[in-house]
Short mmCIF file of C-alpha atoms in Angstrom, two decimals:
data_model
loop_
_atom_site.label_atom_id
_atom_site.label_comp_id
_atom_site.label_asym_id
_atom_site.label_seq_id
_atom_site.Cartn_x
_atom_site.Cartn_y
_atom_site.Cartn_z
CA MET W 1 78.61 -29.71 -31.13
CA LYS W 2 79.76 -29.17 -27.58
CA ALA W 3 79.43 -32.58 -26.01
CA PHE W 4 82.69 -32.61 -24.17
CA SER W 5 83.28 -33.87 -20.68
CA ARG W 6 83.84 -32.01 -17.48
CA ARG W 7 87.51 -32.87 -17.95
CA ASP W 8 87.60 -30.87 -21.14
CA CYS W 9 86.09 -27.93 -19.35
CA LEU W 10 88.30 -28.43 -16.30
CA GLN W 11 91.43 -28.22 -18.37
CA ALA W 12 90.44 -25.56 -20.83
CA MET W 13 92.45 -22.76 -19.28
CA ALA W 14 95.40 -24.90 -18.34
CA ALA W 15 95.62 -26.36 -21.81
CA ALA W 16 96.31 -22.96 -23.25
CA ALA W 17 99.54 -22.81 -21.30
CA GLY W 18 100.68 -26.25 -22.29
CA MET W 19 99.73 -26.51 -25.87
CA SER W 20 101.04 -29.34 -27.72
CA ALA W 21 104.23 -30.12 -29.42
CA LEU W 22 101.91 -31.38 -32.11
CA ALA W 23 101.05 -27.97 -33.41
CA MET W 24 99.85 -28.98 -36.83
CA PRO W 25 98.49 -32.17 -38.30
CA GLY W 26 100.67 -33.87 -40.79
CA MET W 27 103.91 -33.39 -38.86
CA SER W 28 106.13 -36.41 -39.26
CA PHE W 29 107.62 -38.31 -36.35
CA ALA W 30 110.10 -41.13 -36.20
CA ALA W 31 108.42 -44.50 -36.05
CA GLN W 32 109.55 -45.04 -32.47
CA ASN W 33 108.27 -41.67 -31.29
CA LEU W 34 104.69 -42.13 -30.24
CA VAL W 35 102.42 -39.09 -30.03
CA VAL W 36 100.40 -39.34 -26.83
CA ASN W 37 97.50 -36.96 -26.29
CA THR W 38 96.13 -35.80 -22.98
CA TYR W 39 94.45 -32.81 -21.36
CA GLY W 40 96.04 -29.88 -19.55
CA GLY W 41 96.39 -29.05 -15.89
CA ARG W 42 96.69 -31.99 -13.52
CA TRP W 43 96.42 -34.40 -16.43
CA GLU W 44 99.39 -32.96 -18.27
CA LYS W 45 101.42 -32.82 -15.06
CA PHE W 46 100.66 -36.45 -14.24
CA TRP W 47 101.44 -37.62 -17.76
CA ARG W 48 104.78 -35.79 -17.75
CA SER W 49 105.87 -36.68 -14.23
CA ASP W 50 104.55 -40.20 -13.80
CA LEU W 51 102.95 -41.95 -16.74
CA MET W 52 105.35 -41.12 -19.57
CA PRO W 53 108.59 -41.80 -17.67
CA THR W 54 107.20 -45.12 -16.43
CA PHE W 55 106.02 -46.08 -19.91
CA MET W 56 109.33 -45.17 -21.55
CA ARG W 57 111.28 -47.17 -18.99
CA SER W 58 109.07 -50.24 -19.33
CA ALA W 59 108.42 -50.22 -23.09
CA GLY W 60 111.44 -48.37 -24.46
CA VAL W 61 109.22 -46.11 -26.54
CA GLU W 62 109.94 -42.40 -26.89
CA THR W 63 106.88 -40.18 -26.68
CA THR W 64 105.76 -36.71 -27.67
CA LEU W 65 102.97 -35.31 -25.54
CA ASP W 66 100.11 -33.48 -27.25
CA VAL W 67 98.12 -31.40 -24.76
CA GLY W 68 94.75 -30.00 -25.67
CA LEU W 69 91.01 -30.55 -25.68
CA GLY W 70 88.93 -33.19 -27.37
CA LYS W 71 87.82 -30.75 -30.04
CA ASN W 72 91.49 -29.99 -30.84
CA PHE W 73 92.36 -33.65 -31.24
CA VAL W 74 89.38 -34.30 -33.48
CA ALA W 75 90.16 -31.19 -35.54
CA ASN W 76 93.73 -32.44 -36.02
CA LEU W 77 92.44 -35.80 -37.19
CA ARG W 78 89.95 -34.37 -39.63
CA ALA W 79 92.44 -31.88 -41.04
CA ALA W 80 94.93 -34.66 -41.73
CA GLY W 81 92.42 -37.19 -43.01
CA VAL W 82 92.05 -40.93 -42.53
CA ALA W 83 95.10 -41.81 -44.62
CA LYS W 84 97.65 -39.78 -42.64
CA PRO W 85 96.45 -39.36 -39.06
CA PRO W 86 98.68 -37.31 -36.73
CA TYR W 87 98.10 -39.87 -33.98
CA SER W 88 98.58 -43.61 -33.74
CA ILE W 89 96.35 -43.88 -30.68
CA LEU W 90 93.79 -41.37 -29.48
CA MET W 91 92.17 -40.73 -26.09
CA VAL W 92 88.87 -38.83 -26.07
CA ASN W 93 85.49 -39.19 -24.43
CA GLU W 94 83.60 -42.17 -25.79
CA ASN W 95 80.75 -40.04 -27.14
CA ILE W 96 83.28 -38.09 -29.20
CA ALA W 97 85.20 -41.23 -30.18
CA SER W 98 81.95 -42.64 -31.50
CA LEU W 99 81.69 -39.75 -33.96
CA VAL W 100 85.22 -40.27 -35.25
CA ARG W 101 84.82 -44.04 -35.33
CA ALA W 102 81.86 -43.65 -37.65
CA GLU W 103 84.12 -41.69 -40.01
CA GLY W 104 86.44 -44.67 -40.40
CA TYR W 105 89.53 -43.52 -38.49
CA PHE W 106 89.81 -46.44 -36.07
CA GLU W 107 90.19 -50.17 -36.35
CA PRO W 108 89.65 -53.11 -33.96
CA ILE W 109 92.37 -53.70 -31.38
CA PRO W 110 93.97 -57.14 -31.71
CA ALA W 111 93.77 -58.78 -28.29
CA ALA W 112 97.08 -60.59 -28.84
CA LYS W 113 98.88 -57.24 -29.13
CA VAL W 114 97.31 -55.83 -25.96
CA PRO W 115 97.27 -58.62 -23.34
CA ASN W 116 95.73 -56.46 -20.61
CA LEU W 117 92.66 -55.97 -22.77
CA ALA W 118 91.53 -59.41 -21.65
CA ASN W 119 91.23 -58.15 -18.07
CA VAL W 120 89.15 -55.06 -18.81
CA TYR W 121 85.57 -55.15 -17.56
CA PRO W 122 83.46 -56.40 -20.49
CA ILE W 123 81.09 -53.41 -20.44
CA LEU W 124 84.07 -51.15 -21.21
CA ARG W 125 85.11 -52.99 -24.38
CA ASN W 126 83.42 -51.86 -27.58
CA ALA W 127 82.03 -54.30 -30.12
CA GLU W 128 84.89 -56.12 -31.86
CA ASP W 129 87.25 -54.17 -29.58
CA ASN W 130 86.98 -51.13 -31.80
CA GLY W 131 87.94 -48.88 -28.89
CA VAL W 132 88.15 -49.52 -25.17
CA ARG W 133 87.26 -47.29 -22.22
CA GLY W 134 90.52 -46.99 -20.28
CA ILE W 135 89.75 -44.26 -17.73
CA VAL W 136 86.41 -44.04 -15.95
CA SER W 137 85.17 -41.26 -13.67
CA THR W 138 81.78 -42.18 -12.24
CA ILE W 139 78.85 -39.83 -11.72
CA GLY W 140 76.24 -40.23 -9.03
CA ILE W 141 74.48 -38.03 -6.51
CA GLY W 142 76.27 -35.69 -4.13
CA TYR W 143 74.51 -33.95 -1.26
CA ARG W 144 75.08 -31.71 1.74
CA LYS W 145 74.95 -33.81 4.90
CA ASP W 146 74.08 -30.83 7.07
CA LEU W 147 71.31 -29.52 4.83
CA VAL W 148 69.51 -32.71 3.81
CA LYS W 149 67.28 -34.54 6.31
CA THR W 150 66.66 -37.64 4.22
CA PRO W 151 69.71 -38.57 2.14
CA PRO W 152 69.02 -39.82 -1.37
CA LYS W 153 69.52 -43.49 -2.17
CA SER W 154 68.30 -43.67 -5.75
CA TRP W 155 67.89 -41.49 -8.80
CA SER W 156 64.12 -41.59 -8.28
CA ASP W 157 64.59 -39.74 -4.98
CA LEU W 158 65.39 -36.62 -7.00
CA TRP W 159 61.76 -36.70 -8.09
CA SER W 160 60.10 -38.01 -4.93
CA ASN W 161 61.84 -36.22 -2.05
CA PRO W 162 60.06 -32.86 -1.55
CA GLU W 163 62.99 -31.30 0.31
CA PHE W 164 65.02 -31.39 -2.94
CA LYS W 165 62.53 -29.19 -4.80
CA GLY W 166 64.34 -26.10 -6.00
CA LYS W 167 67.62 -27.32 -4.51
CA ILE W 168 68.84 -29.66 -7.27
CA GLY W 169 71.97 -28.98 -9.31
CA LEU W 170 72.31 -30.46 -12.81
CA TYR W 171 74.81 -30.01 -15.65
CA GLN W 172 74.01 -27.82 -18.60
CA ILE W 173 73.24 -29.73 -21.77
CA GLY W 174 76.59 -28.71 -23.29
CA ASN W 175 78.29 -31.00 -20.80
CA THR W 176 78.32 -34.71 -21.62
CA ALA W 177 76.97 -35.44 -18.14
CA ALA W 178 73.67 -33.71 -18.94
CA MET W 179 73.20 -35.92 -21.98
CA LEU W 180 74.05 -38.95 -19.85
CA PHE W 181 71.44 -37.90 -17.29
CA LEU W 182 68.82 -37.44 -19.98
CA LEU W 183 69.52 -40.83 -21.55
CA MET W 184 69.44 -42.51 -18.15
CA THR W 185 66.11 -40.86 -17.39
CA ALA W 186 64.82 -42.15 -20.71
CA LYS W 187 65.84 -45.66 -19.70
CA LEU W 188 64.45 -45.46 -16.19
CA TYR W 189 61.09 -43.95 -17.09
CA GLY W 190 60.65 -44.88 -20.74
CA GLY W 191 62.32 -48.27 -20.90
CA SER W 192 65.12 -47.38 -23.31
CA GLN W 193 67.56 -44.64 -24.20
CA ASP W 194 65.34 -43.87 -27.19
CA ALA W 195 62.48 -42.56 -25.01
CA ILE W 196 63.71 -38.98 -25.34
CA ASP W 197 60.24 -37.40 -25.10
CA ARG W 198 59.57 -39.22 -21.85
CA ALA W 199 62.94 -38.09 -20.48
CA PHE W 200 62.09 -34.46 -21.21
CA THR W 201 58.73 -34.88 -19.53
CA GLU W 202 60.30 -36.32 -16.39
CA ILE W 203 63.20 -33.90 -16.12
CA LYS W 204 60.86 -30.94 -16.52
CA LYS W 205 59.15 -32.18 -13.35
CA LEU W 206 62.39 -31.39 -11.49
CA LEU W 207 62.16 -27.70 -12.40
CA PRO W 208 63.17 -25.33 -10.98
CA PHE W 209 66.72 -26.65 -10.83
CA THR W 210 70.08 -24.96 -11.17
CA GLN W 211 72.31 -25.74 -14.14
CA ALA W 212 76.10 -25.68 -14.15
CA ASP W 213 78.54 -25.80 -17.02
CA TRP W 214 80.93 -28.21 -15.31
CA SER W 215 81.65 -30.04 -12.06
CA GLY W 216 83.66 -27.21 -10.54
CA THR W 217 80.62 -24.94 -10.70
CA LEU W 218 78.46 -27.60 -9.06
CA SER W 219 81.08 -27.93 -6.33
CA THR W 220 80.87 -24.21 -5.67
CA MET W 221 77.09 -24.39 -5.53
CA LEU W 222 77.20 -27.23 -3.02
CA THR W 223 79.80 -25.46 -0.93
CA ARG W 224 77.69 -22.31 -0.76
CA GLY W 225 74.50 -24.28 -0.14
CA ASP W 226 72.92 -22.85 -3.28
CA VAL W 227 71.97 -26.44 -4.04
CA THR W 228 71.76 -29.25 -1.50
CA VAL W 229 71.84 -32.17 -3.92
CA ALA W 230 73.54 -32.52 -7.28
CA VAL W 231 74.22 -34.92 -10.10
CA ILE W 232 78.00 -34.79 -10.01
CA ASP W 233 81.10 -36.89 -10.59
CA PHE W 234 82.49 -38.50 -7.48
CA PRO W 235 86.05 -37.13 -7.69
CA GLU W 236 84.58 -33.65 -7.20
CA ILE W 237 82.84 -34.80 -4.04
CA VAL W 238 86.07 -36.34 -2.76
CA ALA W 239 87.85 -33.06 -3.41
CA LEU W 240 85.19 -31.19 -1.40
CA GLN W 241 85.43 -33.68 1.45
CA LYS W 242 89.17 -33.19 1.66
CA LYS W 243 88.54 -29.44 1.94
CA GLY W 244 86.19 -30.05 4.87
CA VAL W 245 82.89 -29.40 3.08
CA PRO W 246 80.17 -31.60 4.67
CA VAL W 247 79.18 -33.52 1.54
CA GLU W 248 78.56 -37.17 0.82
CA MET W 249 78.26 -39.19 -2.38
CA VAL W 250 75.64 -41.78 -3.19
CA VAL W 251 75.86 -44.71 -5.57
CA PRO W 252 72.21 -44.79 -6.70
CA THR W 253 70.50 -48.16 -6.52
CA GLU W 254 69.71 -48.09 -10.23
CA GLY W 255 73.34 -47.59 -11.26
CA VAL W 256 75.76 -44.78 -12.03
CA LEU W 257 76.77 -42.66 -15.00
CA ALA W 258 80.37 -42.10 -16.06
CA PHE W 259 82.75 -39.93 -18.00
CA GLU W 260 84.62 -42.52 -20.04
CA GLN W 261 87.94 -41.89 -21.77
CA SER W 262 88.02 -44.06 -24.86
CA PHE W 263 91.32 -45.30 -26.31
CA ASN W 264 91.34 -46.02 -30.03
CA VAL W 265 94.02 -47.22 -32.43
CA LEU W 266 94.16 -45.40 -35.77
CA LYS W 267 93.67 -47.50 -38.86
CA ASN W 268 96.61 -45.91 -40.67
CA ALA W 269 98.83 -45.32 -37.66
CA SER W 270 102.52 -44.65 -38.29
CA ALA W 271 103.51 -46.17 -34.93
CA LYS W 272 100.94 -48.89 -34.51
CA GLU W 273 103.12 -51.33 -32.57
CA GLU W 274 104.06 -48.54 -30.15
CA ALA W 275 100.38 -47.64 -29.84
CA TYR W 276 99.58 -51.18 -28.80
CA LYS W 277 102.31 -51.04 -26.17
CA TYR W 278 100.98 -47.75 -24.83
CA LEU W 279 97.42 -49.03 -24.64
CA ASP W 280 98.57 -52.20 -22.87
CA PHE W 281 100.47 -49.98 -20.42
CA ILE W 282 97.42 -47.79 -19.71
CA LEU W 283 95.34 -50.88 -18.99
CA ARG W 284 97.89 -52.42 -16.62
CA PRO W 285 96.50 -53.04 -13.10
CA ASP W 286 99.19 -50.95 -11.41
CA VAL W 287 98.79 -48.07 -13.86
CA GLN W 288 95.04 -48.08 -13.25
CA GLU W 289 95.79 -47.92 -9.53
CA MET W 290 98.14 -44.98 -10.11
CA MET W 291 95.38 -43.08 -11.88
CA ALA W 292 92.86 -43.95 -9.16
CA LYS W 293 95.24 -42.49 -6.59
CA GLU W 294 95.74 -39.33 -8.65
CA PHE W 295 92.25 -38.74 -10.05
CA PHE W 296 89.98 -41.04 -7.95
CA THR W 297 88.97 -42.79 -11.16
CA SER W 298 87.55 -46.31 -11.17
CA PRO W 299 90.12 -48.92 -12.32
CA THR W 300 89.08 -50.57 -15.56
CA ASN W 301 91.24 -53.67 -15.05
CA THR W 302 89.58 -56.44 -13.05
CA ARG W 303 92.94 -57.24 -11.41
CA SER W 304 93.49 -53.79 -9.94
CA LYS W 305 93.36 -53.62 -6.15
CA LEU W 306 92.62 -50.46 -4.21
CA PRO W 307 93.89 -50.11 -0.64
CA PRO W 308 91.10 -49.44 1.91
CA ASP W 309 92.01 -45.78 2.40
CA LEU W 310 91.71 -45.19 -1.35
CA ALA W 311 88.72 -47.46 -1.91
CA LYS W 312 86.51 -45.22 0.25
CA ASP W 313 87.19 -42.39 -2.20
CA VAL W 314 86.45 -44.58 -5.23
CA PRO W 315 83.00 -45.96 -4.43
CA VAL W 316 82.55 -47.68 -7.81
CA SER W 317 85.09 -50.43 -8.43
CA GLY W 318 85.18 -54.22 -8.65
CA ASP W 319 81.73 -55.77 -9.06
CA ARG W 320 80.14 -52.32 -8.91
CA MET W 321 81.63 -51.55 -12.33
CA LYS W 322 78.70 -53.51 -13.73
CA SER W 323 76.40 -50.75 -12.46
CA ILE W 324 77.64 -48.18 -14.99
CA PHE W 325 74.92 -47.26 -17.47
CA GLN W 326 75.98 -47.79 -21.08
CA PHE W 327 74.53 -46.02 -24.10
CA ASP W 328 74.71 -46.44 -27.86
CA TRP W 329 76.36 -43.16 -28.86
CA ALA W 330 76.14 -44.02 -32.54
CA LYS W 331 72.37 -43.64 -32.15
CA VAL W 332 72.59 -40.62 -29.89
CA ASN W 333 75.03 -38.45 -31.82
CA PRO W 334 72.73 -37.64 -34.76
CA GLN W 335 70.17 -36.33 -32.24
CA VAL W 336 72.52 -34.17 -30.18
CA ALA W 337 71.81 -30.90 -31.98
CA ALA W 338 68.04 -31.32 -31.72
CA ILE W 339 68.23 -32.43 -28.08
CA THR W 340 70.46 -29.49 -27.20
CA ASP W 341 68.12 -27.02 -28.86
CA ARG W 342 65.08 -28.50 -27.13
CA TRP W 343 66.81 -28.57 -23.74
CA ASN W 344 67.75 -24.92 -24.05
CA ARG W 345 64.17 -23.99 -24.93
CA GLU W 346 62.36 -26.10 -22.35
CA MET W 347 64.60 -26.39 -19.30
CA LYS W 348 64.15 -22.90 -17.92
#
């Protein structure tokens, strides 16, 4: 399975240079030393320079940073087994977390241990608080202002605006965003995420379109004008704007998609109390604001406040958080292999 987010892809090369202190599962750590996982590149730098020092000062918990990709973290877990997990808390994309959750690694988060959980937007809290989405990067439509006469306003415009024909950029099915787009299309045109056949029928109507493995490739395509409109995460559009590329982002009327980093406490964690403290820290309003400033992510705490100059770069926050499409990954995951195979055969 290759359903990892654009973040995984973004950090793949950088991760190699910063591989983890947690080289092998089963390594023992002092109870007060919490293993914290994150991705490479900008993520690792931010965790080392900002998040971890702030957390250690405020909570008095020593940490060991484990840098890698989602597949590495999951491999570490599975190699160690449920009884002796190498992590006490794990951050991965929610679609991946759903797989591991089904294998019995996680347990519900007690609200009393994580006070900031109460202020997380309800749609980001899993059933019985078995996992919570703590970092959200929204996905909408990006377009070239100088090459598009009628800007899109809704997802349906991708199908109805003739000037987009042959100029649409989408993610390849190996990227989580492509699966999100397919499931959203199933909901919009078939009434539920289960209408997979209908989604294929509708997306095939968009052909010919260009496919990209991750957001950076879509950014390049937009910059060159190879595509004039793209399904893309908003932080990439912000990055292009700051480079002077004439692009704009649209929050579609039907709602947005999102890469969601899920935080989960391990059932047999060796540093469970420290894990609770770390999760509460991540969910703090000011920490969410720090991440929004660094990554243009949407704060998950209802009490976070974005200054006007930052809010324009984070178009989905506050009440708009309710517009994020949610999917039942436990139902999707068993179908991923078949959907991927079909996509690769039919979307040409």
